mmCIF file of C-alpha atoms in Angstrom:
data_model
loop_
_atom_site.group_PDB
_atom_site.id
_atom_site.type_symbol
_atom_site.label_atom_id
_atom_site.label_comp_id
_atom_site.label_asym_id
_atom_site.label_seq_id
_atom_site.Cartn_x
_atom_site.Cartn_y
_atom_site.Cartn_z
ATOM 1 C CA MET Z 1 163.885 -53.669 17.149
ATOM 2 C CA HIS Z 2 161.587 -55.971 18.055
ATOM 3 C CA SER Z 3 159.639 -55.956 21.665
ATOM 4 C CA SER Z 4 160.852 -60.085 22.345
ATOM 5 C CA LEU Z 5 164.937 -58.562 21.011
ATOM 6 C CA GLN Z 6 164.097 -55.218 23.468
ATOM 7 C CA GLN Z 7 163.196 -57.452 26.226
ATOM 8 C CA ALA Z 8 166.790 -59.678 25.723
ATOM 9 C CA TYR Z 9 168.538 -57.049 24.911
ATOM 10 C CA LEU Z 10 168.116 -55.024 28.254
ATOM 11 C CA ASP Z 11 167.330 -58.046 30.593
ATOM 12 C CA ALA Z 12 170.941 -58.924 29.363
ATOM 13 C CA MET Z 13 172.031 -56.013 30.956
ATOM 14 C CA GLY Z 14 170.404 -56.458 33.955
ATOM 15 C CA ILE Z 15 167.550 -53.782 33.585
ATOM 16 C CA ALA Z 16 163.853 -54.911 34.777
ATOM 17 C CA VAL Z 17 161.396 -53.239 32.546
ATOM 18 C CA TRP Z 18 158.064 -51.874 34.130
ATOM 19 C CA SER Z 19 155.225 -53.528 33.277
ATOM 20 C CA LEU Z 20 151.744 -52.955 34.232
ATOM 21 C CA ARG Z 21 149.840 -55.346 37.032
ATOM 22 C CA GLN Z 22 146.438 -57.038 35.990
ATOM 23 C CA PRO Z 23 143.729 -55.816 37.289
ATOM 24 C CA ALA Z 24 142.950 -57.061 40.984
ATOM 25 C CA SER Z 25 139.841 -59.427 40.545
ATOM 26 C CA PRO Z 26 137.258 -60.398 43.184
ATOM 27 C CA GLU Z 27 138.681 -61.865 46.007
ATOM 28 C CA THR Z 28 136.875 -65.128 46.321
ATOM 29 C CA GLY Z 29 133.599 -64.561 44.569
ATOM 30 C CA THR Z 30 133.212 -64.174 40.890
ATOM 31 C CA LEU Z 31 130.474 -62.445 39.358
ATOM 32 C CA LYS Z 32 127.452 -63.910 37.643
ATOM 33 C CA ASN Z 33 127.679 -61.664 34.765
ATOM 34 C CA HIS Z 34 123.679 -61.527 33.860
ATOM 35 C CA VAL Z 35 122.283 -59.878 37.211
ATOM 36 C CA GLN Z 36 121.349 -55.897 36.659
ATOM 37 C CA LEU Z 37 121.088 -53.135 38.652
ATOM 38 C CA LYS Z 38 118.350 -50.510 38.710
ATOM 39 C CA LEU Z 39 119.733 -47.689 40.446
ATOM 40 C CA SER Z 40 118.350 -44.814 42.015
ATOM 41 C CA PRO Z 41 118.469 -41.440 42.331
ATOM 42 C CA GLY Z 42 121.500 -40.395 45.136
ATOM 43 C CA ASN Z 43 124.324 -38.475 45.472
ATOM 44 C CA ALA Z 44 126.825 -40.336 48.086
ATOM 45 C CA GLY Z 45 129.427 -42.696 48.130
ATOM 46 C CA SER Z 46 128.087 -45.956 49.186
ATOM 47 C CA LEU Z 47 125.627 -48.296 46.655
ATOM 48 C CA LEU Z 48 122.425 -50.149 48.935
ATOM 49 C CA ILE Z 49 121.570 -52.827 46.952
ATOM 50 C CA CYS Z 50 117.985 -54.771 48.512
ATOM 51 C CA MET Z 51 115.698 -57.444 46.632
ATOM 52 C CA ALA Z 52 113.386 -54.579 45.094
ATOM 53 C CA ASP Z 53 112.658 -51.573 44.521
ATOM 54 C CA THR Z 54 109.893 -51.258 46.602
ATOM 55 C CA ASP Z 55 112.269 -52.161 49.204
ATOM 56 C CA SER Z 56 114.397 -48.702 48.929
ATOM 57 C CA ALA Z 57 111.103 -46.862 48.920
ATOM 58 C CA GLY Z 58 109.236 -47.544 52.228
ATOM 59 C CA ARG Z 59 110.051 -46.238 55.707
ATOM 60 C CA LEU Z 60 112.571 -48.912 56.572
ATOM 61 C CA ALA Z 61 115.293 -47.424 54.033
ATOM 62 C CA ASN Z 62 114.290 -43.589 54.287
ATOM 63 C CA ASP Z 63 115.016 -44.573 58.005
ATOM 64 C CA ILE Z 64 118.334 -46.149 56.529
ATOM 65 C CA SER Z 65 119.401 -42.878 54.602
ATOM 66 C CA ARG Z 66 118.693 -40.960 57.744
ATOM 67 C CA THR Z 67 121.071 -43.560 59.908
ATOM 68 C CA LEU Z 68 124.033 -43.390 57.027
ATOM 69 C CA GLY Z 69 123.477 -39.294 57.122
ATOM 70 C CA ARG Z 70 124.032 -39.267 53.380
ATOM 71 C CA ALA Z 71 121.299 -39.865 50.756
ATOM 72 C CA PRO Z 72 122.878 -42.785 49.716
ATOM 73 C CA VAL Z 73 122.069 -44.889 46.075
ATOM 74 C CA TRP Z 74 120.277 -47.588 46.602
ATOM 75 C CA ALA Z 75 119.848 -50.800 43.462
ATOM 76 C CA TRP Z 76 117.993 -53.592 43.364
ATOM 77 C CA PRO Z 77 117.993 -56.427 40.413
ATOM 78 C CA SER Z 78 115.731 -55.852 37.098
ATOM 79 C CA ASP Z 79 115.236 -56.511 34.113
ATOM 80 C CA ASP Z 80 114.379 -53.112 32.674
ATOM 81 C CA ALA Z 81 116.566 -51.181 29.582
ATOM 82 C CA ASP Z 82 118.699 -48.576 31.517
ATOM 83 C CA THR Z 83 120.463 -51.363 34.298
ATOM 84 C CA VAL Z 84 124.015 -51.851 34.536
ATOM 85 C CA ASP Z 85 126.447 -54.312 36.246
ATOM 86 C CA LEU Z 86 127.696 -53.733 39.386
ATOM 87 C CA PRO Z 87 131.725 -54.126 38.303
ATOM 88 C CA ARG Z 88 130.572 -50.933 35.642
ATOM 89 C CA ALA Z 89 128.293 -49.406 38.582
ATOM 90 C CA VAL Z 90 130.926 -48.940 40.735
ATOM 91 C CA ASP Z 91 133.669 -47.802 38.657
ATOM 92 C CA ASP Z 92 131.423 -44.651 36.777
ATOM 93 C CA ASN Z 93 130.351 -43.884 40.459
ATOM 94 C CA LEU Z 94 132.774 -43.911 42.600
ATOM 95 C CA PHE Z 95 131.357 -46.361 44.866
ATOM 96 C CA THR Z 96 133.875 -46.863 47.877
ATOM 97 C CA LYS Z 97 131.149 -48.277 50.222
ATOM 98 C CA VAL Z 98 128.380 -51.406 48.802
ATOM 99 C CA ALA Z 99 126.056 -52.873 51.290
ATOM 100 C CA ILE Z 100 124.313 -55.935 49.777
ATOM 101 C CA PHE Z 101 121.143 -57.033 51.854
ATOM 102 C CA GLY Z 102 120.710 -60.119 53.043
ATOM 103 C CA GLU Z 103 122.838 -63.942 51.260
ATOM 104 C CA GLU Z 104 119.880 -64.287 48.938
ATOM 105 C CA LEU Z 105 120.374 -61.598 47.189
ATOM 106 C CA ALA Z 106 124.371 -61.593 48.033
ATOM 107 C CA MET Z 107 124.344 -65.024 45.935
ATOM 108 C CA LYS Z 108 122.302 -64.011 43.288
ATOM 109 C CA ILE Z 109 125.277 -61.439 42.685
ATOM 110 C CA PHE Z 110 128.027 -63.748 43.483
ATOM 111 C CA ASP Z 111 128.845 -66.770 43.121
ATOM 112 C CA GLY Z 112 130.633 -68.542 45.798
ATOM 113 C CA GLU Z 113 131.462 -66.109 49.046
ATOM 114 C CA LEU Z 114 131.424 -62.605 49.095
ATOM 115 C CA PRO Z 115 134.923 -60.871 48.340
ATOM 116 C CA ALA Z 116 136.133 -58.486 50.609
ATOM 117 C CA HIS Z 117 136.117 -55.607 48.090
ATOM 118 C CA LEU Z 118 134.916 -55.076 44.247
ATOM 119 C CA ASN Z 119 137.063 -52.485 42.427
ATOM 120 C CA SER Z 120 137.504 -49.826 44.511
ATOM 121 C CA ALA Z 121 134.196 -50.534 47.177
ATOM 122 C CA ARG Z 122 134.472 -52.747 50.089
ATOM 123 C CA LEU Z 123 131.318 -55.176 49.943
ATOM 124 C CA VAL Z 124 129.681 -55.371 53.038
ATOM 125 C CA LEU Z 125 126.616 -58.169 53.652
ATOM 126 C CA LEU Z 126 123.617 -56.867 55.528
ATOM 127 C CA PRO Z 127 120.723 -58.618 57.048
ATOM 128 C CA SER Z 128 117.843 -58.642 54.555
ATOM 129 C CA MET Z 129 115.095 -56.176 54.915
ATOM 130 C CA ARG Z 130 112.475 -58.375 55.485
ATOM 131 C CA ASP Z 131 114.537 -59.702 58.823
ATOM 132 C CA ILE Z 132 115.321 -56.207 59.717
ATOM 133 C CA GLN Z 133 111.471 -55.390 59.786
ATOM 134 C CA THR Z 134 110.489 -58.747 62.003
ATOM 135 C CA LEU Z 135 113.589 -59.309 64.380
ATOM 136 C CA ALA Z 136 115.323 -57.150 66.366
ATOM 137 C CA GLU Z 137 118.518 -59.177 66.294
ATOM 138 C CA ALA Z 138 118.666 -58.612 62.482
ATOM 139 C CA ARG Z 139 118.526 -54.980 63.461
ATOM 140 C CA ARG Z 140 121.243 -55.224 66.059
ATOM 141 C CA THR Z 141 123.424 -56.787 63.380
ATOM 142 C CA LEU Z 142 122.867 -53.855 60.798
ATOM 143 C CA TRP Z 143 123.405 -51.307 62.972
ATOM 144 C CA ALA Z 144 127.160 -53.218 64.526
ATOM 145 C CA THR Z 145 127.989 -53.595 61.077
ATOM 146 C CA LEU Z 146 127.659 -50.522 59.579
ATOM 147 C CA CYS Z 147 129.842 -49.436 62.736
ATOM 148 C CA ARG Z 148 132.505 -51.616 61.570
ATOM 149 C CA SER Z 149 132.263 -50.588 57.892
ATOM 150 C CA GLY Z 150 132.374 -46.851 58.318
ATOM 151 C CA MET Z 151 129.647 -45.984 56.570
ATOM 152 C CA LEU Z 152 128.135 -44.489 59.403
ATOM 153 C CA GLU Z 153 130.065 -40.526 59.440
ATOM 154 C CA TYR Z 154 129.045 -40.045 62.758
#
């Protein structure tokens, strides 16, 4: 029997057929496919995306990593050969939380509004690294967002 004949036969008998659902897609924003990320070494289930590699190597990044209680994976946009797009990074490394530093960077990665989830990872928008370094309000927002998002192990 052909699959259409089988489906008609089962429909006539009132038998519902199980079928695969379409994979989930971002809820509101869509990815800009041309943004590739360079990943640093790390072993936690969190991915922290900053604007440049220098942001991930400074004292502020070290303080944030210590605050999280583990060694997160840092990433930044790059044109190098060994880069990966965000959905593949999430799937390959089993990230459950992805934090993006700054609205400008989020808009560079996504078209439109930042979705709540991407594949298995929850997306969190944090203030930019530059704002965190210079503005007390940005530091308070960083702390409050980290606590609300469940990224802290405390």
